[in-house]
GROMACS .gro file of C-alpha atoms in nm:
model
  246
    1UNK     CA    1  14.067   9.216   7.154
    2UNK     CA    2  14.101   9.159   7.555
    3UNK     CA    3  14.070   9.377   7.801
    4UNK     CA    4  14.372   9.336   7.932
    5UNK     CA    5  14.530   9.395   7.593
    6UNK     CA    6  14.369   9.732   7.550
    7UNK     CA    7  14.480   9.831   7.905
    8UNK     CA    8  14.858   9.734   7.843
    9UNK     CA    9  14.831   9.921   7.518
   10UNK     CA   10  14.678  10.209   7.688
   11UNK     CA   11  14.982  10.217   7.975
   12UNK     CA   12  15.243  10.177   7.692
   13UNK     CA   13  15.082  10.467   7.497
   14UNK     CA   14  15.020  10.729   7.785
   15UNK     CA   15  15.270  10.653   8.018
   16UNK     CA   16  15.616  10.677   7.764
   17UNK     CA   17  15.416  10.982   7.604
   18UNK     CA   18  15.420  11.162   7.933
   19UNK     CA   19  15.803  11.105   8.013
   20UNK     CA   20  15.894  11.371   7.724
   21UNK     CA   21  15.940  11.727   7.743
   22UNK     CA   22  15.989  11.951   7.452
   23UNK     CA   23  16.354  12.022   7.390
   24UNK     CA   24  16.534  12.228   7.102
   25UNK     CA   25  16.748  12.088   6.827
   26UNK     CA   26  16.880  11.749   6.734
   27UNK     CA   27  16.900  11.632   7.105
   28UNK     CA   28  16.499  11.667   7.140
   29UNK     CA   29  16.459  11.483   6.808
   30UNK     CA   30  16.654  11.207   6.902
   31UNK     CA   31  16.463  11.150   7.230
   32UNK     CA   32  16.156  11.159   7.047
   33UNK     CA   33  16.293  10.877   6.812
   34UNK     CA   34  16.418  10.694   7.101
   35UNK     CA   35  16.085  10.710   7.285
   36UNK     CA   36  15.874  10.602   6.989
   37UNK     CA   37  16.107  10.290   6.961
   38UNK     CA   38  16.057  10.211   7.329
   39UNK     CA   39  15.673  10.210   7.278
   40UNK     CA   40  15.686  10.000   6.966
   41UNK     CA   41  15.942   9.750   7.177
   42UNK     CA   42  15.704   9.725   7.458
   43UNK     CA   43  15.407   9.673   7.284
   44UNK     CA   44  15.584   9.406   7.072
   45UNK     CA   45  15.704   9.223   7.416
   46UNK     CA   46  15.361   9.263   7.601
   47UNK     CA   47  15.120   9.203   7.345
   48UNK     CA   48  15.034   8.961   7.055
   49UNK     CA   49  15.007   9.201   6.758
   50UNK     CA   50  14.863   9.009   6.452
   51UNK     CA   51  14.888   9.357   6.270
   52UNK     CA   52  15.197   9.496   6.440
   53UNK     CA   53  15.252   9.775   6.188
   54UNK     CA   54  14.883   9.906   6.219
   55UNK     CA   55  14.967   9.928   6.598
   56UNK     CA   56  15.282  10.099   6.555
   57UNK     CA   57  15.144  10.354   6.293
   58UNK     CA   58  14.896  10.443   6.582
   59UNK     CA   59  15.173  10.483   6.830
   60UNK     CA   60  15.377  10.706   6.581
   61UNK     CA   61  15.096  10.898   6.514
   62UNK     CA   62  14.974  10.966   6.856
   63UNK     CA   63  15.355  11.065   6.946
   64UNK     CA   64  15.383  11.316   6.636
   65UNK     CA   65  15.031  11.477   6.743
   66UNK     CA   66  15.187  11.522   7.091
   67UNK     CA   67  15.507  11.687   6.979
   68UNK     CA   68  15.310  11.902   6.748
   69UNK     CA   69  15.064  12.007   6.943
   70UNK     CA   70  15.323  12.115   7.232
   71UNK     CA   71  15.529  12.299   6.963
   72UNK     CA   72  15.260  12.496   6.794
   73UNK     CA   73  15.009  12.576   7.093
   74UNK     CA   74  15.132  12.855   7.358
   75UNK     CA   75  14.892  12.686   7.635
   76UNK     CA   76  15.071  12.353   7.760
   77UNK     CA   77  14.741  12.254   7.933
   78UNK     CA   78  14.548  12.296   7.603
   79UNK     CA   79  14.813  12.098   7.405
   80UNK     CA   80  14.840  11.808   7.641
   81UNK     CA   81  14.434  11.809   7.688
   82UNK     CA   82  14.401  11.782   7.296
   83UNK     CA   83  14.684  11.529   7.281
   84UNK     CA   84  14.508  11.312   7.536
   85UNK     CA   85  14.180  11.308   7.341
   86UNK     CA   86  14.350  11.220   7.036
   87UNK     CA   87  14.536  10.953   7.170
   88UNK     CA   88  14.238  10.816   7.358
   89UNK     CA   89  14.051  10.842   7.014
   90UNK     CA   90  14.341  10.658   6.841
   91UNK     CA   91  14.322  10.398   7.118
   92UNK     CA   92  13.960  10.352   7.076
   93UNK     CA   93  13.988  10.278   6.708
   94UNK     CA   94  14.245  10.010   6.753
   95UNK     CA   95  14.055   9.832   7.035
   96UNK     CA   96  13.752   9.800   6.803
   97UNK     CA   97  13.980   9.600   6.564
   98UNK     CA   98  14.022   9.269   6.717
   99UNK     CA   99  14.251   9.156   6.441
  100UNK     CA  100  14.504   9.425   6.540
  101UNK     CA  101  14.563   9.337   6.884
  102UNK     CA  102  14.464   8.998   7.034
  103UNK     CA  103  14.577   8.957   7.411
  104UNK     CA  104  14.877   8.987   7.628
  105UNK     CA  105  15.153   8.758   7.513
  106UNK     CA  106  15.080   8.376   7.648
  107UNK     CA  107  15.452   8.332   7.769
  108UNK     CA  108  15.461   8.631   7.971
  109UNK     CA  109  15.090   8.551   8.119
  110UNK     CA  110  15.232   8.214   8.178
  111UNK     CA  111  15.512   8.328   8.366
  112UNK     CA  112  15.351   8.542   8.571
  113UNK     CA  113  15.089   8.265   8.669
  114UNK     CA  114  15.385   8.034   8.743
  115UNK     CA  115  15.571   8.271   8.990
  116UNK     CA  116  15.246   8.393   9.136
  117UNK     CA  117  15.153   8.032   9.213
  118UNK     CA  118  15.498   7.929   9.359
  119UNK     CA  119  15.491   8.231   9.591
  120UNK     CA  120  15.310   8.181   9.920
  121UNK     CA  121  15.156   8.526   9.948
  122UNK     CA  122  15.042   8.588   9.595
  123UNK     CA  123  14.898   8.243   9.553
  124UNK     CA  124  14.622   8.355   9.805
  125UNK     CA  125  14.508   8.626   9.601
  126UNK     CA  126  14.195   8.601   9.372
  127UNK     CA  127  14.279   8.502   9.022
  128UNK     CA  128  14.165   8.830   8.877
  129UNK     CA  129  14.423   9.013   9.084
  130UNK     CA  130  14.644   9.069   8.773
  131UNK     CA  131  14.352   9.205   8.581
  132UNK     CA  132  14.225   9.435   8.853
  133UNK     CA  133  14.586   9.570   8.924
  134UNK     CA  134  14.589   9.668   8.517
  135UNK     CA  135  14.238   9.843   8.577
  136UNK     CA  136  14.334  10.011   8.855
  137UNK     CA  137  14.681  10.132   8.714
  138UNK     CA  138  14.512  10.282   8.412
  139UNK     CA  139  14.259  10.445   8.573
  140UNK     CA  140  14.487  10.621   8.821
  141UNK     CA  141  14.737  10.726   8.561
  142UNK     CA  142  14.434  10.911   8.379
  143UNK     CA  143  14.302  11.032   8.689
  144UNK     CA  144  14.606  11.170   8.843
  145UNK     CA  145  14.857  11.258   8.578
  146UNK     CA  146  14.640  11.333   8.281
  147UNK     CA  147  14.302  11.505   8.423
  148UNK     CA  148  14.518  11.780   8.600
  149UNK     CA  149  14.534  11.954   8.238
  150UNK     CA  150  14.161  11.973   8.117
  151UNK     CA  151  14.121  12.106   8.482
  152UNK     CA  152  14.375  12.365   8.491
  153UNK     CA  153  14.298  12.486   8.139
  154UNK     CA  154  13.956  12.536   8.225
  155UNK     CA  155  14.015  12.723   8.539
  156UNK     CA  156  14.257  12.945   8.310
  157UNK     CA  157  14.036  12.963   8.027
  158UNK     CA  158  13.732  13.133   8.215
  159UNK     CA  159  13.979  13.343   8.424
  160UNK     CA  160  13.886  13.216   8.745
  161UNK     CA  161  14.220  13.271   8.922
  162UNK     CA  162  14.229  13.551   9.161
  163UNK     CA  163  14.467  13.851   9.179
  164UNK     CA  164  14.684  13.664   9.448
  165UNK     CA  165  14.742  13.369   9.251
  166UNK     CA  166  14.801  13.548   8.898
  167UNK     CA  167  15.066  13.766   9.079
  168UNK     CA  168  15.286  13.486   9.123
  169UNK     CA  169  15.389  13.486   8.764
  170UNK     CA  170  15.319  13.234   8.479
  171UNK     CA  171  15.364  12.921   8.676
  172UNK     CA  172  15.163  13.025   8.967
  173UNK     CA  173  15.068  12.632   9.088
  174UNK     CA  174  15.314  12.548   9.331
  175UNK     CA  175  15.445  12.175   9.361
  176UNK     CA  176  15.270  12.143   9.682
  177UNK     CA  177  14.939  12.246   9.511
  178UNK     CA  178  15.005  11.995   9.262
  179UNK     CA  179  15.084  11.740   9.498
  180UNK     CA  180  14.769  11.783   9.654
  181UNK     CA  181  14.588  11.748   9.343
  182UNK     CA  182  14.715  11.426   9.227
  183UNK     CA  183  14.678  11.290   9.579
  184UNK     CA  184  14.330  11.388   9.601
  185UNK     CA  185  14.229  11.260   9.235
  186UNK     CA  186  14.391  10.941   9.318
  187UNK     CA  187  14.181  10.872   9.645
  188UNK     CA  188  13.866  10.979   9.469
  189UNK     CA  189  13.961  10.757   9.172
  190UNK     CA  190  14.010  10.453   9.395
  191UNK     CA  191  13.688  10.547   9.596
  192UNK     CA  192  13.511  10.498   9.267
  193UNK     CA  193  13.698  10.198   9.191
  194UNK     CA  194  13.619  10.015   9.515
  195UNK     CA  195  13.244  10.139   9.545
  196UNK     CA  196  13.327  10.323   9.841
  197UNK     CA  197  13.240  10.682   9.770
  198UNK     CA  198  13.137  10.771  10.136
  199UNK     CA  199  13.493  10.845  10.187
  200UNK     CA  200  13.452  11.200   9.989
  201UNK     CA  201  13.295  11.387  10.296
  202UNK     CA  202  13.607  11.336  10.483
  203UNK     CA  203  13.842  11.400  10.186
  204UNK     CA  204  13.682  11.743  10.156
  205UNK     CA  205  13.649  11.784  10.526
  206UNK     CA  206  14.029  11.760  10.518
  207UNK     CA  207  14.117  12.009  10.242
  208UNK     CA  208  13.872  12.243  10.401
  209UNK     CA  209  14.060  12.233  10.718
  210UNK     CA  210  14.391  12.255  10.560
  211UNK     CA  211  14.302  12.562  10.370
  212UNK     CA  212  14.052  12.751  10.628
  213UNK     CA  213  14.282  13.030  10.703
  214UNK     CA  214  14.306  13.112  10.314
  215UNK     CA  215  13.903  13.101  10.322
  216UNK     CA  216  13.879  13.451  10.431
  217UNK     CA  217  13.914  13.588  10.086
  218UNK     CA  218  13.619  13.525   9.870
  219UNK     CA  219  13.772  13.509   9.516
  220UNK     CA  220  14.040  13.265   9.655
  221UNK     CA  221  13.771  13.057   9.843
  222UNK     CA  222  13.531  13.035   9.525
  223UNK     CA  223  13.856  12.967   9.305
  224UNK     CA  224  13.948  12.664   9.551
  225UNK     CA  225  13.606  12.521   9.547
  226UNK     CA  226  13.543  12.537   9.193
  227UNK     CA  227  13.900  12.368   9.131
  228UNK     CA  228  13.836  12.104   9.392
  229UNK     CA  229  13.508  12.019   9.239
  230UNK     CA  230  13.641  12.001   8.903
  231UNK     CA  231  13.906  11.795   8.979
  232UNK     CA  232  13.698  11.549   9.192
  233UNK     CA  233  13.446  11.518   8.894
  234UNK     CA  234  13.729  11.433   8.657
  235UNK     CA  235  13.843  11.172   8.897
  236UNK     CA  236  13.536  11.035   8.970
  237UNK     CA  237  13.412  11.009   8.562
  238UNK     CA  238  13.741  10.835   8.542
  239UNK     CA  239  13.710  10.565   8.823
  240UNK     CA  240  13.327  10.508   8.735
  241UNK     CA  241  13.416  10.459   8.367
  242UNK     CA  242  13.691  10.197   8.449
  243UNK     CA  243  13.464  10.018   8.672
  244UNK     CA  244  13.285   9.890   8.341
  245UNK     CA  245  13.637   9.680   8.300
  246UNK     CA  246  13.603   9.512   8.622
   0.00000   0.00000   0.00000
């Protein structure tokens, strides 16, 4: 199984899975069936599948586990963390069997190569640009969209949320905080992929400057520090792991 095929399968399985939010009744199950069909269709269109039934079964099992965990567990961060771990395990099992997924479809690769060669700007890019974009896209998706759930679960599980935050209700994390976290993990992941970790100091300084008025409260300052370190560590781990694919 080629690296590009594995990365495409990873993106198909995780990006489409993330699009679903639990809804009650037939409408929710109809959306689930449509989502699984989209996953199967994308896998068939993008990848050469010597054993398509096995790959489709893996996608169906990962999606079914995702639904059951979100419905059964009260903590959505724990449910999504376990779902991600199971999906990555299933993908690793498929990746270890070269007879299941060979490589991206030849016709698609040739069409993209022909289009790039005929474009004055794209033809000047290195020949492995497409592969690097796949590696970057998969790493960014895991770091930006998926890593938030284990970090949030850990912070809430060990009861690190200060009173000022928990008083805001069951969903205290504001939209701005989520966006800052995503941008932070995305930048750290890109730094790790490009080998320019010296920019971490500037990133931490910028975050400290934005929060300096709130740091007078020790509990909140420690919560922000621990959350930032966890978030950066998760993004670093993803970025450094995906450098193995480059």
